[in-house]
Each structure stands twice: as C-alpha cells, then as structure tokens.
XYZ file of C-alpha atoms in Angstrom:
526
model
C 118.093 112.145 85.868
C 118.856 115.738 84.064
C 120.960 118.633 85.684
C 123.168 121.926 84.958
C 126.708 122.045 86.622
C 128.467 125.251 87.107
C 132.283 124.865 86.757
C 133.600 128.311 88.074
C 137.527 128.555 87.716
C 139.984 131.209 86.719
C 136.616 133.517 86.993
C 135.320 131.753 83.834
C 131.692 130.430 84.407
C 130.861 127.574 81.867
C 127.166 126.137 81.737
C 127.401 122.417 81.546
C 124.431 120.090 81.098
C 124.987 116.587 82.560
C 123.128 113.451 82.763
C 124.198 111.702 85.937
C 123.984 107.637 86.471
C 122.096 106.602 89.469
C 123.893 106.736 92.746
C 122.281 103.698 93.528
C 122.555 100.099 91.964
C 120.840 97.261 93.175
C 122.174 93.771 92.397
C 119.688 90.723 93.707
C 119.500 91.116 97.445
C 122.115 93.985 97.858
C 121.852 97.629 97.449
C 124.708 99.731 97.078
C 124.756 103.815 97.392
C 126.867 106.462 96.986
C 125.623 108.367 100.264
C 126.065 111.924 99.914
C 125.675 114.382 102.816
C 123.733 116.858 100.411
C 124.243 120.530 101.496
C 126.980 121.245 103.835
C 128.057 124.603 105.477
C 131.287 125.035 103.967
C 132.327 128.670 103.534
C 135.566 128.650 101.997
C 134.905 125.708 99.722
C 137.814 123.806 101.313
C 136.315 121.627 103.772
C 136.726 117.922 103.546
C 133.318 116.152 103.761
C 133.601 112.051 103.468
C 131.440 110.245 101.099
C 130.655 106.540 101.877
C 129.489 103.658 99.867
C 126.352 102.324 102.043
C 125.634 98.766 101.616
C 122.332 97.421 102.341
C 120.831 93.760 102.285
C 117.544 92.758 101.918
C 116.059 91.277 105.074
C 112.733 90.150 104.536
C 110.291 93.044 103.564
C 113.180 95.590 104.118
C 116.584 96.681 103.290
C 119.069 96.935 106.389
C 122.558 98.582 106.356
C 125.259 96.114 106.723
C 128.491 97.795 106.006
C 129.881 101.173 104.662
C 133.478 101.830 103.076
C 134.791 105.338 102.345
C 134.569 106.623 98.681
C 136.511 109.684 99.474
C 137.630 112.021 102.228
C 138.059 115.188 100.091
C 135.118 117.485 99.110
C 133.373 116.036 96.254
C 130.424 115.576 94.238
C 128.625 114.062 91.123
C 128.828 110.978 92.436
C 127.634 107.965 89.918
C 127.768 104.279 90.145
C 127.915 101.527 87.461
C 127.464 98.079 87.205
C 130.018 96.189 84.707
C 131.346 92.871 84.270
C 130.093 91.881 88.129
C 132.405 94.914 89.367
C 130.776 98.245 90.869
C 132.516 101.429 89.381
C 132.353 104.877 91.266
C 132.760 107.958 89.533
C 133.167 111.296 90.980
C 134.882 114.470 90.955
C 137.219 116.253 93.652
C 136.957 119.822 94.527
C 140.471 121.212 96.439
C 140.398 125.080 97.200
C 141.868 127.147 99.818
C 140.689 130.901 100.692
C 141.662 133.305 97.763
C 143.050 130.373 95.452
C 141.522 128.871 92.240
C 139.612 125.505 92.612
C 141.609 122.420 91.776
C 139.151 119.551 90.292
C 140.213 116.144 89.897
C 137.859 113.365 88.129
C 138.277 109.752 89.622
C 137.030 106.314 88.756
C 137.379 103.432 91.017
C 136.529 99.842 90.186
C 135.371 97.498 93.058
C 135.235 93.737 92.937
C 131.925 92.548 94.400
C 133.349 88.792 94.962
C 132.419 89.519 98.474
C 129.185 91.590 98.042
C 129.720 92.510 101.816
C 133.341 93.927 101.709
C 133.593 95.442 98.137
C 137.337 95.570 97.396
C 139.057 98.105 94.894
C 140.684 96.832 92.033
C 141.492 99.559 89.700
C 141.603 102.843 89.529
C 142.090 106.074 87.203
C 142.030 109.724 87.150
C 142.241 112.984 85.060
C 142.149 116.636 85.824
C 138.768 118.592 85.681
C 135.575 118.690 87.048
C 133.392 115.875 85.826
C 130.091 116.911 83.411
C 129.384 113.553 81.866
C 129.886 109.743 82.166
C 128.851 106.893 79.960
C 129.038 103.206 79.791
C 129.627 101.566 76.553
C 130.163 97.959 76.495
C 132.853 96.930 79.061
C 133.986 100.524 79.281
C 133.055 103.503 81.449
C 133.933 106.960 80.081
C 134.165 110.034 82.005
C 134.493 113.836 80.447
C 136.225 116.489 82.410
C 136.910 120.245 81.993
C 139.290 122.497 83.126
C 141.010 126.010 82.339
C 144.536 125.754 81.660
C 145.316 129.321 80.494
C 144.223 133.028 80.945
C 145.348 135.588 78.483
C 146.666 138.622 79.534
C 145.252 141.941 77.839
C 148.223 141.757 75.035
C 146.826 138.418 73.950
C 149.880 136.254 75.584
C 149.217 133.363 77.694
C 149.447 133.873 81.531
C 149.631 130.288 81.966
C 149.804 128.357 78.819
C 150.691 124.577 78.349
C 152.082 122.725 75.490
C 150.620 119.340 75.106
C 149.150 117.004 72.377
C 145.411 117.592 72.535
C 143.466 117.820 69.414
C 142.473 121.288 68.607
C 138.575 122.241 68.205
C 139.553 126.117 67.900
C 142.261 128.358 68.315
C 142.094 131.938 68.787
C 144.933 133.770 70.965
C 142.501 136.805 70.936
C 139.797 134.680 73.216
C 140.533 135.188 77.052
C 140.493 131.762 78.266
C 141.965 128.142 77.329
C 140.071 125.119 78.219
C 140.658 121.370 77.997
C 138.439 118.572 77.554
C 139.604 115.123 79.122
C 138.016 112.019 78.267
C 139.187 108.839 80.794
C 138.214 105.530 79.821
C 138.217 102.385 81.643
C 137.930 98.606 80.690
C 136.335 96.876 83.585
C 137.103 93.256 81.739
C 140.943 93.973 81.391
C 140.709 96.807 84.445
C 143.286 98.556 82.111
C 142.689 102.428 81.959
C 142.932 103.602 78.061
C 145.610 106.605 77.693
C 143.578 109.614 78.139
C 142.129 111.925 75.213
C 141.841 115.408 75.271
C 140.587 118.633 73.356
C 141.750 122.030 73.608
C 140.047 125.336 72.802
C 140.097 128.884 73.411
C 136.736 130.240 74.362
C 134.735 132.943 75.776
C 132.401 130.144 77.070
C 131.065 126.832 76.379
C 127.506 126.332 75.476
C 127.316 122.661 75.485
C 129.353 119.893 76.585
C 127.661 116.104 76.362
C 128.675 112.269 75.956
C 126.847 109.905 73.996
C 127.310 106.242 72.936
C 127.180 104.468 69.991
C 128.196 100.792 68.726
C 131.348 100.682 70.224
C 131.708 104.329 69.825
C 131.883 107.432 72.167
C 130.458 110.741 70.552
C 131.486 114.024 72.479
C 129.129 117.066 71.379
C 130.916 120.234 71.903
C 129.926 123.801 70.823
C 131.232 127.358 71.822
C 127.882 128.994 70.781
C 129.405 129.294 67.209
C 130.969 126.104 66.222
C 129.106 123.091 66.806
C 131.084 119.355 66.473
C 130.575 115.746 67.600
C 133.915 114.183 68.079
C 133.750 110.080 67.506
C 136.405 108.103 69.292
C 136.271 104.413 69.177
C 138.186 101.449 70.937
C 141.000 99.673 69.014
C 143.114 96.969 71.204
C 141.311 98.494 74.353
C 142.544 102.236 73.428
C 140.449 104.871 72.698
C 141.087 106.766 69.600
C 139.647 109.809 67.620
C 138.247 108.398 64.546
C 136.730 111.888 63.356
C 134.356 114.407 63.910
C 131.236 116.010 62.281
C 130.797 119.796 61.571
C 127.077 120.821 62.403
C 126.043 123.590 59.838
C 125.496 127.215 61.186
C 123.130 128.324 62.450
C 122.587 125.169 64.557
C 121.084 124.782 67.772
C 120.188 122.191 70.807
C 117.083 122.352 72.938
C 118.517 119.381 74.820
C 121.585 117.499 73.807
C 120.304 113.938 75.626
C 120.194 110.954 72.971
C 120.127 113.638 70.372
C 122.677 111.589 68.453
C 122.331 108.327 67.145
C 124.549 105.909 65.050
C 123.588 102.956 63.060
C 125.405 100.979 59.921
C 128.227 103.401 59.170
C 126.117 106.536 59.850
C 125.821 109.194 62.427
C 122.184 110.647 62.912
C 122.023 113.928 64.672
C 118.671 115.689 65.582
C 118.207 119.471 66.148
C 117.378 122.687 64.461
C 119.098 122.903 61.192
C 119.288 126.248 58.559
C 116.509 126.338 56.220
C 114.915 128.673 53.775
C 112.463 129.552 56.463
C 115.045 129.686 59.340
C 116.161 127.103 61.558
C 113.827 124.238 61.748
C 113.944 120.720 63.326
C 115.213 117.726 61.368
C 117.347 114.831 61.399
C 121.246 115.258 59.534
C 122.916 112.021 58.167
C 126.435 111.992 58.395
C 128.530 109.348 56.753
C 131.107 107.675 58.507
C 134.091 108.000 56.127
C 137.434 108.431 57.933
C 138.832 109.469 54.811
C 136.461 112.521 54.851
C 137.000 114.879 57.451
C 134.758 116.176 58.525
C 132.223 113.710 58.049
C 130.151 114.690 54.897
C 126.286 115.668 55.592
C 124.356 113.443 53.191
C 120.790 114.373 53.532
C 118.476 115.679 56.326
C 115.059 114.527 57.252
C 112.612 117.374 58.569
C 110.642 116.704 61.796
C 107.244 118.582 62.572
C 106.299 121.577 61.074
C 108.207 124.311 59.707
C 110.241 126.177 62.645
C 109.906 123.636 65.025
C 112.004 122.516 67.946
C 113.201 119.229 68.836
C 112.750 118.946 72.686
C 113.892 115.949 73.405
C 114.773 112.083 72.010
C 114.657 108.566 73.460
C 117.609 105.992 73.183
C 117.479 103.972 69.969
C 115.586 100.659 70.644
C 116.167 97.205 69.776
C 113.654 97.290 67.345
C 115.469 100.047 65.528
C 113.106 102.880 66.367
C 113.934 106.232 67.515
C 111.259 108.736 69.279
C 111.445 112.463 68.830
C 109.288 115.006 70.277
C 109.090 118.378 68.666
C 107.216 121.840 69.481
C 105.907 124.665 67.502
C 103.590 127.366 67.244
C 101.179 124.943 66.090
C 101.492 122.648 69.076
C 103.620 119.479 70.266
C 104.269 116.335 68.630
C 105.802 113.059 69.146
C 107.412 111.246 66.489
C 108.239 107.526 65.951
C 111.246 107.035 63.358
C 112.881 103.749 61.800
C 116.516 103.929 61.568
C 116.561 100.127 60.297
C 117.875 101.063 56.834
C 121.686 102.532 56.472
C 121.526 106.102 56.074
C 117.625 106.464 55.526
C 115.864 107.627 58.550
C 112.007 107.118 58.170
C 109.449 108.771 60.178
C 106.537 105.714 60.525
C 103.831 107.820 62.305
C 103.607 111.107 64.681
C 100.925 111.804 67.476
C 99.773 115.387 69.079
C 100.924 115.727 72.915
C 99.318 118.493 75.013
C 102.677 120.296 75.618
C 106.726 119.873 74.805
C 108.096 116.731 76.282
C 111.616 116.899 78.421
C 112.186 113.209 78.417
C 111.261 110.246 76.633
C 112.301 106.604 77.708
C 111.261 103.652 75.715
C 110.641 100.668 77.778
C 111.097 97.345 76.246
C 107.474 96.250 77.055
C 106.056 98.504 74.127
C 105.675 101.062 76.463
C 106.662 105.177 76.280
C 107.043 107.044 79.260
C 107.033 110.834 78.055
C 107.677 113.514 80.766
C 106.462 117.005 79.721
C 105.672 120.293 81.176
C 102.830 122.678 81.060
C 101.477 125.613 82.236
C 97.904 125.439 84.545
C 95.002 127.105 82.899
C 94.127 128.718 86.294
C 95.660 129.226 89.588
C 99.216 129.788 90.120
C 101.924 130.973 87.449
C 103.889 127.619 88.023
C 104.686 124.832 85.350
C 103.039 121.448 86.224
C 105.136 118.294 85.403
C 103.234 115.461 83.834
C 103.693 111.640 82.634
C 102.159 110.276 79.333
C 102.347 106.761 78.738
C 101.987 105.564 75.257
C 101.437 102.090 73.413
C 103.947 101.914 70.807
C 103.374 98.295 69.878
C 102.103 99.266 66.567
C 104.866 100.613 64.452
C 102.248 102.989 62.521
C 100.107 104.531 65.306
C 100.774 105.498 68.803
C 97.955 105.468 71.412
C 97.806 107.373 74.706
C 97.247 105.135 77.596
C 97.315 107.183 80.251
C 98.210 110.616 82.098
C 99.412 111.342 85.134
C 100.290 114.727 87.264
C 103.287 114.464 88.857
C 104.117 116.164 92.462
C 106.840 118.796 92.627
C 110.073 118.755 94.377
C 110.917 115.054 93.461
C 113.206 113.439 90.827
C 110.458 111.110 89.500
C 109.915 108.403 87.088
C 107.947 105.436 85.973
C 109.205 102.283 86.869
C 107.820 99.108 84.816
C 108.421 95.366 85.897
C 109.891 92.771 83.438
C 106.542 91.036 82.873
C 105.628 91.837 79.020
C 101.776 91.563 79.817
C 101.701 93.263 83.055
C 103.268 96.525 83.784
C 103.051 98.164 87.416
C 104.197 101.565 87.594
C 105.004 103.658 90.205
C 104.418 107.329 90.762
C 105.409 109.747 93.739
C 103.685 113.203 94.673
C 103.786 115.476 97.679
C 100.361 114.946 99.601
C 100.842 117.839 101.883
C 102.791 120.624 103.263
C 105.791 120.109 105.508
C 104.673 118.878 108.824
C 106.066 121.439 111.244
C 107.308 121.164 114.890
C 107.102 124.398 117.156
C 110.475 125.346 118.932
C 110.033 127.471 122.220
C 113.206 129.410 121.833
C 112.964 132.714 120.489
C 114.455 133.799 117.012
C 115.896 137.218 118.658
C 117.096 137.920 121.880
C 114.718 140.059 124.089
C 112.015 139.040 121.739
C 108.900 136.557 122.451
C 108.805 135.531 118.928
C 108.810 131.638 118.343
C 109.838 129.604 115.240
C 108.829 126.505 113.655
C 110.899 123.887 111.718
C 109.829 121.194 109.684
C 110.676 117.523 110.926
C 109.018 115.434 108.242
C 107.232 115.757 104.887
C 104.069 113.623 103.994
C 104.102 111.827 100.677
C 101.728 109.875 98.378
C 103.160 106.515 96.640
C 100.727 105.938 93.598
C 100.513 102.341 92.118
C 98.979 102.068 88.549
C 98.638 98.402 87.126
C 98.548 98.575 83.300
C 97.678 95.364 81.506
C 98.187 94.003 78.208
C 95.246 92.076 76.759
C 96.882 88.842 75.364
C 97.034 88.235 71.595
C 95.907 91.966 71.085
C 97.346 93.683 67.960
C 97.294 97.130 68.194
C 95.673 98.321 65.033
C 92.174 100.193 66.050
C 92.932 100.730 69.612
C 95.621 100.594 72.392
C 96.401 97.077 73.727
C 96.956 98.443 77.043
C 94.643 99.152 79.759
C 94.835 100.736 83.439
C 92.962 98.432 85.453
C 93.585 99.918 88.939
C 95.395 102.184 91.312
C 96.667 102.077 94.760
C 97.989 104.786 96.948
C 100.019 104.434 99.942
C 100.726 107.382 102.454
C 103.969 107.826 104.221
C 106.055 110.116 105.782
C 109.745 110.860 105.680
C 112.156 112.872 107.654
C 113.239 116.315 106.527
C 116.580 117.513 106.082
C 116.868 121.315 106.639
C 118.011 122.836 103.256
C 118.638 119.685 101.727
C 116.111 119.029 98.629
C 114.765 115.821 98.532
C 116.161 113.366 96.118
C 114.769 109.849 95.408
C 116.064 106.836 93.878
C 113.294 104.324 93.632
C 114.083 100.553 93.422
C 111.372 98.368 92.624
C 111.704 94.934 93.953
C 108.850 92.159 93.985
C 106.459 93.868 96.466
C 108.661 96.689 97.752
C 109.787 99.931 96.764
C 112.728 101.326 98.154
C 113.526 104.974 98.739
C 116.727 106.852 99.128
C 116.847 110.319 100.504
C 119.687 112.003 101.500
C 121.475 110.263 104.254
C 118.512 108.137 105.177
C 116.604 105.413 103.174
C 113.133 103.617 103.702
C 111.679 100.752 102.527
C 107.963 100.525 102.022
C 106.278 97.321 101.785
C 102.769 96.256 101.040
C-alpha cells in the first residue's frame, strides 16, 4: 500500500513517501493482525493508545479471535508485520510529546517466536531514534529507515543543538536551517542479532524523497533534498550492514514515484526516472556500474523509455524471468513497457502497449498476469478521478494483451488477489455499493432546538469475484491465453467507525475472503 507521511519536528515539515507492509499476516489457519485503533481524540498528541497483536484462528468457515498480546502501550503508528524464518516481526514507531515540547520519535522492531502460534513470545528487539518512514525485507533481514532532526541553526549559522557522530555525510552546509539524521536498523531473523545501525547526516531546508529498495543481498536508500539525488547501496558482510557506495543521479533529475524504480542485476544498478536530455527531462533507465573503487558509481549508459519528454509513472519489481515493467506517460498518451534485464548492464525494451491513462502501481503476478492500477478523469459527471484496474497477459515476452478492465470503488485500499493455480485465477474486487446507512438520533444537535441529526451505523459493499482461465497449451502469439469466464457479486454490510476511514486487508483462503477493518473483522464465505 502507497502513502505520504508527515514528520513534524523542530518546526520542520518533511514529506516522506512510504510503502507499508501488510499489518495482517496469515500462516495456515492462523491470522495475526496489528490492531490499530484508528483515529483517536488526542489533543496534545501525548496520550497513550495501546496497540495489540490480535490472534485469530480459522474455525470452519470463519476466523475467530483466540488471543491478543500488547505490542505497545505508548502512542504509535505505521505498524507493519513481516514473516521470516517462522518468526513474526513487528515494526512501528512511537511518538512522545508533551504540550509545548518537541516530539520524540523512536522506531522499534520486535521478533516473536511462533513455536506456539497461540502465544507468540518476544525473542529479540532493537530500536533507533527517529520516525519510521520505510521498511523492507531482504532475505533473512528486516530493515527500517527512520529520520530525526538533530540540530536547528541560529541566525548566525551556529548549531543550537549540534551532535558529533560518525555518520556518512550526504551534504554539509552550515547556512541551511536544519540538520537531519537518517538511521538504518537491521535485524537478522536467523541469528536474532541486530546489526550496528548505519546513519546518514545532512543539512537541509527539507527532504523531497526518502525511500528504501532491496537488491541481491543489498539495500538501496534513495535520498533527495530537491537539488541532490543519490542512491546509497548497503550490503551485509558477516551479518553487519555496511556502506558499499553510492550513485549520484544527474541534475536535473526527477522521480514521479520512487517505488521499485531501482533494480539491481549482475554488478549493475538500474535506475528509472526523468534524466536530462537535449529536449529537456525525459523518461529513461540509467545503468550504473557497481565498482566500489569508483565513487560515485559511474553512469555507463541510459535507455530512453517512451516518447521525448515522457514521465516514468511507476514500475514493477523485477520478475523471476528477469523482466521489468515500467509505465510512462506524455502528451501523446500513456504506455506500459516490458524490459528484459537478463544481460548484465544491458536493459532491453521488448515491447510496449498503450494504456488509457497513467498508471500508479504495477504488480507482476507469477501466473503470467499483470495488475496495473491507474487513475483517469471521467468523461462526464463529477470532476473526480476514477481508479481502474487493468489485467494484462504477459506470457508472450514480445506482446502484451489486455484481458480485462475493472472500475474500482472509492474509499478503499484495493488489490487484485490471485490464487496459486497457474491455469485458473480467481480475482477479487471490492467497491462501494451504496451510500452510508443512516440511523436517526432523536436528541437535538443544539439546545432549545428541535433539529435532529443522523449518524451512520454501517456501509454497504459489493464484493465482485472474477474467474480468469488460461487455455491449456495456449501460445500467446496472436491473442491472449486468458479469458474472463464468469463474475459473481456478493453484497454485505460492515460497521461504520465514525471518522475513521475504512481500511481493508484482504486475506484469500480457499473459498473465504477475510476483511480486516479498523478494530473489527469479518469473514465472508460462499
């Protein structure tokens, strides 16, 4: 799921794009949920709101809660759960703030043993200062990135709160108003040993991009202050995270969306974005050779993507067959591009296909299907972007076929969920069916008034299930091998949680579809 986080500290506001891992993890008949309370009335931001790990077990056609343990008692957020080496790892950040004082953030990781799935037992933990803005799983390692303001300059340029440390410097300029520290914390779930934290330090007016990416036993930290753009590459040696080098991106350079824009293969770093050209910034993939003796890593070539002046909107992860999918847009329209990254340092565009609008997310399923999520303005009616899902058959390396398109509902974090069968796919879509259900309250809103109010008590939804089948032995040469066989619609109602937005985590399980919403959950069976 993609969102923007706000870090407010020492009067500095940073926009931190972040991709969060699921807050629900399913292991067989067990479901583990970081049960966040959602929005709360906390005027001074200092109240303690406990967050539990809710444990549910499948009982016939439903999941029922069988236990819960407390994850944290202090005000917290951004809870992520990871599964590694039969351990559950909880990642989150705490916030402590008294009225009139600076907020103090701490990012924490806790590993739980699942030897007894009913009673997870904490076996390792680690923490670093700063607010969590990204986390990644790389093999046996769970890594977090957090940020904190460590100094604020006086008018004469001197530090009001300077710190001497051994961090790597990104940029030093005593005239800039703030000094920011980025922390990387790594926990090995096999040895249960946290690596020594790594950190970067920089003087800034503000940060435009902070993100984490994963390579082959390596970690990529993308950092931009609006003028300088760098990718720091870290790797593990004897279970310790160490800085290998960095790529200095050319100026001017721009990211539309940093997620999955960095790929690593056979001694090269591939970076998609807007590179400078004779006609201005245009979409391209830059190839950097990973030579530790050459710092920064040298840029060996660029591969243009799309038309002149195009923008790279989104990217997929590199698939097991070494394909990388990028979406671009320009004044001439939007396109989806299939690249081969099999040959070292030689990315090659295999094919492309037109899209109706720019794409925000691309998911490459192992069943030779692509889920492309895009936004488009309706031709008529309200001026509100519509969210669309396009399913694309990518079984032919030289041709992309559009199988189906689905208009998604608004107000939900939605995704297409594929089963593991390579010949038959069941995809689930959720959309809002009707307005909120209303329940009249007789009490007047204002004293001496006969006015009455209505408050919502529930929401009606549609769950749409589409069955896609792949023809056995089909070669996708002149047409797609996938076809939509049928669609089933299920209607149901869910409680309404006041001001809290509905957040859904879908857990497909045989013939069940499990939804987690706020502090409640509901299992649908058919």
